[in-house]
Coordinates of C-alpha atoms in Angstrom, one line a residue:
X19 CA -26.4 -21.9 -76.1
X20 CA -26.7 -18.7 -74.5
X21 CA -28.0 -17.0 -77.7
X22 CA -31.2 -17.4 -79.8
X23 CA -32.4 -15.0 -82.7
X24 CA -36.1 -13.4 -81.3
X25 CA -38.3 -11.3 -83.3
X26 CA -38.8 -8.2 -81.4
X27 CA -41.8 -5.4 -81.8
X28 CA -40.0 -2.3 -82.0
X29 CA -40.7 -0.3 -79.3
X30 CA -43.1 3.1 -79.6
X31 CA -41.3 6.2 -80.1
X32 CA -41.1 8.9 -77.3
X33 CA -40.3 12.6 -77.5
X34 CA -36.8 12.3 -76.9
X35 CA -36.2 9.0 -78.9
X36 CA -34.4 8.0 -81.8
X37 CA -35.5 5.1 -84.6
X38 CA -32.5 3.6 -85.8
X39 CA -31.7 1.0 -88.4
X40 CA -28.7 -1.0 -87.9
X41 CA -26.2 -1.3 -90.4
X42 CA -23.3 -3.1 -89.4
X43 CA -22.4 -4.4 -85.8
X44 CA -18.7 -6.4 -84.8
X45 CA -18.3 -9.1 -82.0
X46 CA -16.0 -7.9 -80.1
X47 CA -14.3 -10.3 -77.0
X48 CA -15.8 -8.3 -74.6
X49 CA -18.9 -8.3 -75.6
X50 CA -18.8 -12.5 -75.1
X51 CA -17.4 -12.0 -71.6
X52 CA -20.1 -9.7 -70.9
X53 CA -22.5 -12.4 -72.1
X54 CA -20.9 -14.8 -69.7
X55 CA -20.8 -12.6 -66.9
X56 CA -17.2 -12.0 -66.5
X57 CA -17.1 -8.5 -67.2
X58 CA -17.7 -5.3 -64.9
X59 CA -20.8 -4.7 -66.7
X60 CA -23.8 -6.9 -66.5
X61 CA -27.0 -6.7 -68.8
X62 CA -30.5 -7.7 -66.5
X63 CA -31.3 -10.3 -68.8
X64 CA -32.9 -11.3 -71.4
X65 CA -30.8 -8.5 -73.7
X66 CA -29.9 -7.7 -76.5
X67 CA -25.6 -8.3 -77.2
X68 CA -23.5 -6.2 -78.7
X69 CA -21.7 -3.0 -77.7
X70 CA -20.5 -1.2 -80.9
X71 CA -21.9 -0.8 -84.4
X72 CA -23.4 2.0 -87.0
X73 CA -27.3 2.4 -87.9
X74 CA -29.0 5.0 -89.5
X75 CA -31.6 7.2 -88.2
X76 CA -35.3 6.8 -89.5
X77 CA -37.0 9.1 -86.7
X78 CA -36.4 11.1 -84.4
X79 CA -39.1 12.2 -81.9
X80 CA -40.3 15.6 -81.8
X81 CA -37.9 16.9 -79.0
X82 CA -34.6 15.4 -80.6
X83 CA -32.8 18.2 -82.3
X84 CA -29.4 17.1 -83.0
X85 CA -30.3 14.5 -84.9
X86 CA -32.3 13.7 -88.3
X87 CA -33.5 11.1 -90.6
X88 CA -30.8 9.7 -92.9
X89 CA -27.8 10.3 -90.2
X90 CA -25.3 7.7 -89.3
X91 CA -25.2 7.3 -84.9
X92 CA -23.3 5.2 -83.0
X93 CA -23.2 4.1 -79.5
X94 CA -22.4 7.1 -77.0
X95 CA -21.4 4.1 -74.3
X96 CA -21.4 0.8 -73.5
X97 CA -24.9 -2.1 -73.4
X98 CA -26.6 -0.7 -76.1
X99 CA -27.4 -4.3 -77.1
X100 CA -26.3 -3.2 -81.1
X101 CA -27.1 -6.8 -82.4
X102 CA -30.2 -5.9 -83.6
X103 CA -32.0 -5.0 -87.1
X104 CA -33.9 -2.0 -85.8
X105 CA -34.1 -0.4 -82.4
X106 CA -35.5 3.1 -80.4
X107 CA -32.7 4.6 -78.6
X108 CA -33.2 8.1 -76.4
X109 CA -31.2 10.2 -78.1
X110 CA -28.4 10.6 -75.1
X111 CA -27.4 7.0 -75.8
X112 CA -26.3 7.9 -79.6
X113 CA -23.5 9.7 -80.9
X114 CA -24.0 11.3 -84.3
X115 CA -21.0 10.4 -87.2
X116 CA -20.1 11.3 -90.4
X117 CA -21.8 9.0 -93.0
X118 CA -18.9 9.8 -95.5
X119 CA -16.3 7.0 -94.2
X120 CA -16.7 3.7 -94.9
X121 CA -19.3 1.6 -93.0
X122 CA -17.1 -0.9 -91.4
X123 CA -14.9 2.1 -90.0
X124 CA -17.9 3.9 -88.6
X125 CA -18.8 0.0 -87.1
X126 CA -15.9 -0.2 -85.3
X127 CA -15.0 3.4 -84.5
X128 CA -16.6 3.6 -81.1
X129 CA -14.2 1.3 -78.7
X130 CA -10.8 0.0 -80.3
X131 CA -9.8 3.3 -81.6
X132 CA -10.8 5.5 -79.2
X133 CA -9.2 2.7 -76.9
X134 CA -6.0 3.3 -78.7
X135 CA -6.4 7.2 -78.9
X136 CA -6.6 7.5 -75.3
X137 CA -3.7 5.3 -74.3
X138 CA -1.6 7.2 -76.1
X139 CA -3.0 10.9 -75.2
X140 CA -3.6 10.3 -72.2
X141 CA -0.1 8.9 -69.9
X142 CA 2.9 10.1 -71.7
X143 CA 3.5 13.3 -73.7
X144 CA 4.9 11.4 -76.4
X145 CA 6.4 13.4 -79.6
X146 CA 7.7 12.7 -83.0
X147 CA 10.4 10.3 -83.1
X148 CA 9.2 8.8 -79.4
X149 CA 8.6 4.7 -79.6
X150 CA 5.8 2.9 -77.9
X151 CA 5.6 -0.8 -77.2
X152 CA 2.4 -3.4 -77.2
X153 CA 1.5 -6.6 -77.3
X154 CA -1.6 -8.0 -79.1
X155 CA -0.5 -5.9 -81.7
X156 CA -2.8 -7.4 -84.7
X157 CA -5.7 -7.1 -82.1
X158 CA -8.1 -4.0 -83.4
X159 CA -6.8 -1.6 -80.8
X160 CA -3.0 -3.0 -81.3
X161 CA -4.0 -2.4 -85.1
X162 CA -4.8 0.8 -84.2
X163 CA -2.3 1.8 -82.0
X164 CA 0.0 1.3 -85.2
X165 CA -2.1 3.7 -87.6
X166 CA -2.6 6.1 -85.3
X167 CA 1.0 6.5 -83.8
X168 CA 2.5 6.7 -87.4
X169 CA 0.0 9.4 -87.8
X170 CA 1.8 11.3 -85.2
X171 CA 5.0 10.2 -86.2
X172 CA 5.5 7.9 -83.1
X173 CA 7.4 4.9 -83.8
X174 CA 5.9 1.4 -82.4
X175 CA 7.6 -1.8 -81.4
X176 CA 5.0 -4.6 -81.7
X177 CA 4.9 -7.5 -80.0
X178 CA 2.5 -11.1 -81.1
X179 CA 2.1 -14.6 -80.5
X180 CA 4.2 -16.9 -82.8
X181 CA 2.1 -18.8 -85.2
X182 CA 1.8 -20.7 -88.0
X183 CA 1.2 -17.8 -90.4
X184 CA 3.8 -15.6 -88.9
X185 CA 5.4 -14.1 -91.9
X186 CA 1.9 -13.1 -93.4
X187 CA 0.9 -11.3 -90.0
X188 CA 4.1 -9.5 -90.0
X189 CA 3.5 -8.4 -93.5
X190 CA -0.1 -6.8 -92.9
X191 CA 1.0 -4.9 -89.6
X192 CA 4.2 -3.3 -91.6
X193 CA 1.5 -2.5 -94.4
X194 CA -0.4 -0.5 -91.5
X195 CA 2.9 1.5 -90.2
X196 CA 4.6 -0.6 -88.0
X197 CA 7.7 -0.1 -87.4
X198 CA 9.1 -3.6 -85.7
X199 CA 7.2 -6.3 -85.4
X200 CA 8.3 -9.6 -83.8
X201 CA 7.3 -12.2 -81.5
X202 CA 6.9 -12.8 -77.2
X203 CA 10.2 -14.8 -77.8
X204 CA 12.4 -12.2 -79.1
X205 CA 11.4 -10.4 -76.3
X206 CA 14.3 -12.0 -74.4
X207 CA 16.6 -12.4 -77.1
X208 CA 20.1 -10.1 -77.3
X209 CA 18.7 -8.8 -80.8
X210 CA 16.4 -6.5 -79.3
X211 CA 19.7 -4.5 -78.4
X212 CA 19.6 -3.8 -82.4
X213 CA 16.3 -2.2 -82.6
X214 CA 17.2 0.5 -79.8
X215 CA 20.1 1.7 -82.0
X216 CA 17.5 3.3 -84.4
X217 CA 14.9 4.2 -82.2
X218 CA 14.5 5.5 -78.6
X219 CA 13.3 2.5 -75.9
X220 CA 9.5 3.1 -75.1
X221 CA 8.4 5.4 -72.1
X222 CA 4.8 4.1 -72.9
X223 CA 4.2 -0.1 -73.1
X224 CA 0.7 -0.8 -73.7
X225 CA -0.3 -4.6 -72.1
X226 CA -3.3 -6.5 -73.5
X227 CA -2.2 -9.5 -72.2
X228 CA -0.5 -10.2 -68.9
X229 CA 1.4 -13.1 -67.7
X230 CA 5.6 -13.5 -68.9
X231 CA 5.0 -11.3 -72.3
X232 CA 3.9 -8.2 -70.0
X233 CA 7.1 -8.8 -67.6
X234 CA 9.6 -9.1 -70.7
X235 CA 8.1 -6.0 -72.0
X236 CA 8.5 -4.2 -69.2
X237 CA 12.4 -4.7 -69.8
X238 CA 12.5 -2.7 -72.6
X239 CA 10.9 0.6 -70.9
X240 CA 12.6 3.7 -70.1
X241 CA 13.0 4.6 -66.3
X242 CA 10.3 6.4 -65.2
X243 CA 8.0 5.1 -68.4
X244 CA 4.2 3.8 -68.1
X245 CA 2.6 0.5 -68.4
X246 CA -1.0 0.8 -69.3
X247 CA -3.1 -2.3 -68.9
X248 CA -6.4 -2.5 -70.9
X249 CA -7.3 -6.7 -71.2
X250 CA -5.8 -9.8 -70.1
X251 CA -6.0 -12.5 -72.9
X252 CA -3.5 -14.9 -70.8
X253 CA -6.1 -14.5 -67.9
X254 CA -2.2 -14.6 -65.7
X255 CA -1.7 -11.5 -63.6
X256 CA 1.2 -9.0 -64.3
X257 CA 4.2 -9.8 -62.5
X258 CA 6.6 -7.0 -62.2
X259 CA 10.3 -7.3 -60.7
X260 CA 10.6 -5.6 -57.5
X261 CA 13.8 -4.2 -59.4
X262 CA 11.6 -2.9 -62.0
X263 CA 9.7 -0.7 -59.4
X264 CA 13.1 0.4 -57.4
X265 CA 15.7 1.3 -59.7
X266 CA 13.5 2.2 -62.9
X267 CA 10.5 3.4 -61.0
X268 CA 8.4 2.3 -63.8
X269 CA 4.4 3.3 -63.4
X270 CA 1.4 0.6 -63.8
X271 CA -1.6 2.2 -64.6
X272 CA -5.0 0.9 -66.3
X273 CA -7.2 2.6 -68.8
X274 CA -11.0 1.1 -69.5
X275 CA -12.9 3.2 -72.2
X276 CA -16.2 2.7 -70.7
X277 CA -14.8 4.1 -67.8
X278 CA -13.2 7.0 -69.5
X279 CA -16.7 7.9 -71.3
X280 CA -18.4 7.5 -67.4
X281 CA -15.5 10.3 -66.3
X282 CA -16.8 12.9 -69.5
X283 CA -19.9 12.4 -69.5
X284 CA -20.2 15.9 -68.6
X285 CA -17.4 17.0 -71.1
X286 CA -18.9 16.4 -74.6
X287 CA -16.2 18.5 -75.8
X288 CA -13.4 15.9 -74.9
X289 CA -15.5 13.2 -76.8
X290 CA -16.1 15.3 -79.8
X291 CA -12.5 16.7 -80.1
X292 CA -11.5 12.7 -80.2
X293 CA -14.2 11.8 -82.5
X294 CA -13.2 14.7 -85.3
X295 CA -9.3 13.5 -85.0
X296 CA -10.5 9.9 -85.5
X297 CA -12.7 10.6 -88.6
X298 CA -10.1 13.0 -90.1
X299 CA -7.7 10.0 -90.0
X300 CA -9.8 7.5 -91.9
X301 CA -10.6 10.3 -94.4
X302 CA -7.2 10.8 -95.2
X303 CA -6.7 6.9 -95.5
X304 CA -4.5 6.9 -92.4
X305 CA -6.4 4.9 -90.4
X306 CA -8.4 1.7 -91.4
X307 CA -11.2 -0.5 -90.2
X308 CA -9.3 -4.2 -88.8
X309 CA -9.6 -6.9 -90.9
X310 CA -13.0 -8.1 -90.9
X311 CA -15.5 -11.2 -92.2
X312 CA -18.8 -9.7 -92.6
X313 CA -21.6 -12.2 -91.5
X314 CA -25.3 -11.9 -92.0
X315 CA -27.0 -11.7 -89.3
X316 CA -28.3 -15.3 -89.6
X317 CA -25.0 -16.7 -89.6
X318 CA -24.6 -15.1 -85.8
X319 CA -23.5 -18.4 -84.7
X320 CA -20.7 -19.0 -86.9
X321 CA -19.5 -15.9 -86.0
X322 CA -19.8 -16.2 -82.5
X323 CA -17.4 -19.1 -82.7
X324 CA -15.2 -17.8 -84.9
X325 CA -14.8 -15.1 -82.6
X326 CA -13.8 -17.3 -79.7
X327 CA -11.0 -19.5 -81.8
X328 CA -7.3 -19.0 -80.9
X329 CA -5.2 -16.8 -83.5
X330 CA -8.4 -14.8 -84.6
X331 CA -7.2 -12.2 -87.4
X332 CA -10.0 -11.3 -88.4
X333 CA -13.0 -9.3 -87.0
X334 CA -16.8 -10.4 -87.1
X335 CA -19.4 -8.1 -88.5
X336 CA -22.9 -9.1 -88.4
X337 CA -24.6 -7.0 -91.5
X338 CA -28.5 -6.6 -91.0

């Protein structure tokens, strides 16, 4: 196995560093592809894995100012190495959040949302009324995509994978604000002319998964409308019809969030501004952590695995 539990001596605590206790850290999938080294990011090994998660501040050094004992932080970017009881931290790599919304919110606040806030800020001006499309919608950015749009009044057309438990998944994606839900074969199926009487076809499809499901959902865009790539699950490239790209002059584009936090690193303001909006939401209820199993850190492996089976629903948090 690639993983073993260490006991670490924390390190000693410089001027501009922060002592943080971890509270609660997901496993997200790309934190196991960074582990085994298929991701743009490598770690010099050993690390420590993980890339999201809350802790609480115990110290700060004496130069660190925007920050105190008692706060809840989160990662400011990616290869933190969260994983961990306890760690020191400069205080660059930390972004301070409220400590009033629930901990499993505040776990998972710093890639899946912020995925899904950006996709749909940043490539359409979409308004009230507008319809979006996805796949992977019960992943936690597909999850929410769906609280987030409803927040804005956007309606969303959600595509999964058939399963055994179909019904129940629909169920808990309507609860969230979806407005369709159905699955990679209805896609093709003359019934999809039904949903476009209520709502408008998408200018904005967001693919998390490649291969045939991204080409049929590229038959539902609007002419002119953007295809924003942000995973590949089927590991199958996208394959658009030359037809696609001639008469409908659709747009591919890609979106990475570590990149996007690379691009601002000089504009706090633009991180902030998202941050607030994203914290307002969950206070008002309108946006939720994804369904999670919370693991003691002990129980790493189970989780680990459980995070690489087929049909996953339901996020791992290691508690500490």
């Amino acid at each position: 196995s690639l993983f073993r539990l260490k006991d670490l001596k924390v390190a000693e605590l410089r001027d501009s560093d922060v002592h943080v206790k971890m509270l609660a850290a997901p496993i997200n999938p790309a934190d196991i592809n960074m582990i085994q080294g298929t991701y743009a990011i490598l770690s010099p090994l050993p690390a420590v894995g993980g890339n999201e998660g809350v802790g609480e501040v115990l110290e700060v050094g004496r130069r660190v100012t925007a920050l105190k004992p008692g706060d809840w932080v989160i990662p400011a970017g990616a290869g933190v190495g969260t994983w961990r009881t306890q760690g020191v931290f400069p205080e660059e790599m930390l972004l301070k959040v409220p400590n009033d919304i629930p901990v499993l919110c505040a776990a998972t606040l710093s890639v899946n949302p912020c995925t899904a806030y950006r996709m749909l800020a940043d490539f359409e001006t979409l308004a009230p009324g507008d319809s979006v499309i996805q796949n992977a919608a019960n992943s936690g950015v597909g999850q929410a995509v769906i609280q987030i749009a409803k927040a804005s009044g956007i309606k969303t057309i959600n595509v999964v994978r058939d399963r055994p438990d179909l019904p129940k998944l629909v169920e808990r994606l309507m609860a969230l604000g979806a407005d369709h839900v159905i699955t990679e074969e209805m896609l093709r199926k003359p019934e999809m002319k039904d949903i476009f009487k209520s709502i408008p076809k998408p200018r904005l499809a967001l693919n998390c998964v490649g291969g045939k499901s991204t080409t049929e959902m590229l038959r539902h865009l609007q002419p002119k409308g953007t295809m924003v790539t942000y995973g590949g699950m089927a590991k199958q490239p996208v394959m658009v019809p030359v037809s696609t790209f001639i008469f409908r002059d659709v747009r591919l584009r890609g979106f990475w969030m570590t990149q996007w936090k690379k691009d601002h690193a000089q504009d706090q303001e633009s991180l902030t501004s998202m941050m607030d909006a994203l914290c307002q939401l969950i206070r008002r209820g309108q946006l939720t952590a994804p369904a999670c199993t919370e693991v003691p850190l002990q129980d790493y492996k189970a989780a680990l695995e459980a995070t690489m089976k087929p049909f996953t629903s339901s996020k791992q948090i290691l508690l500490f």
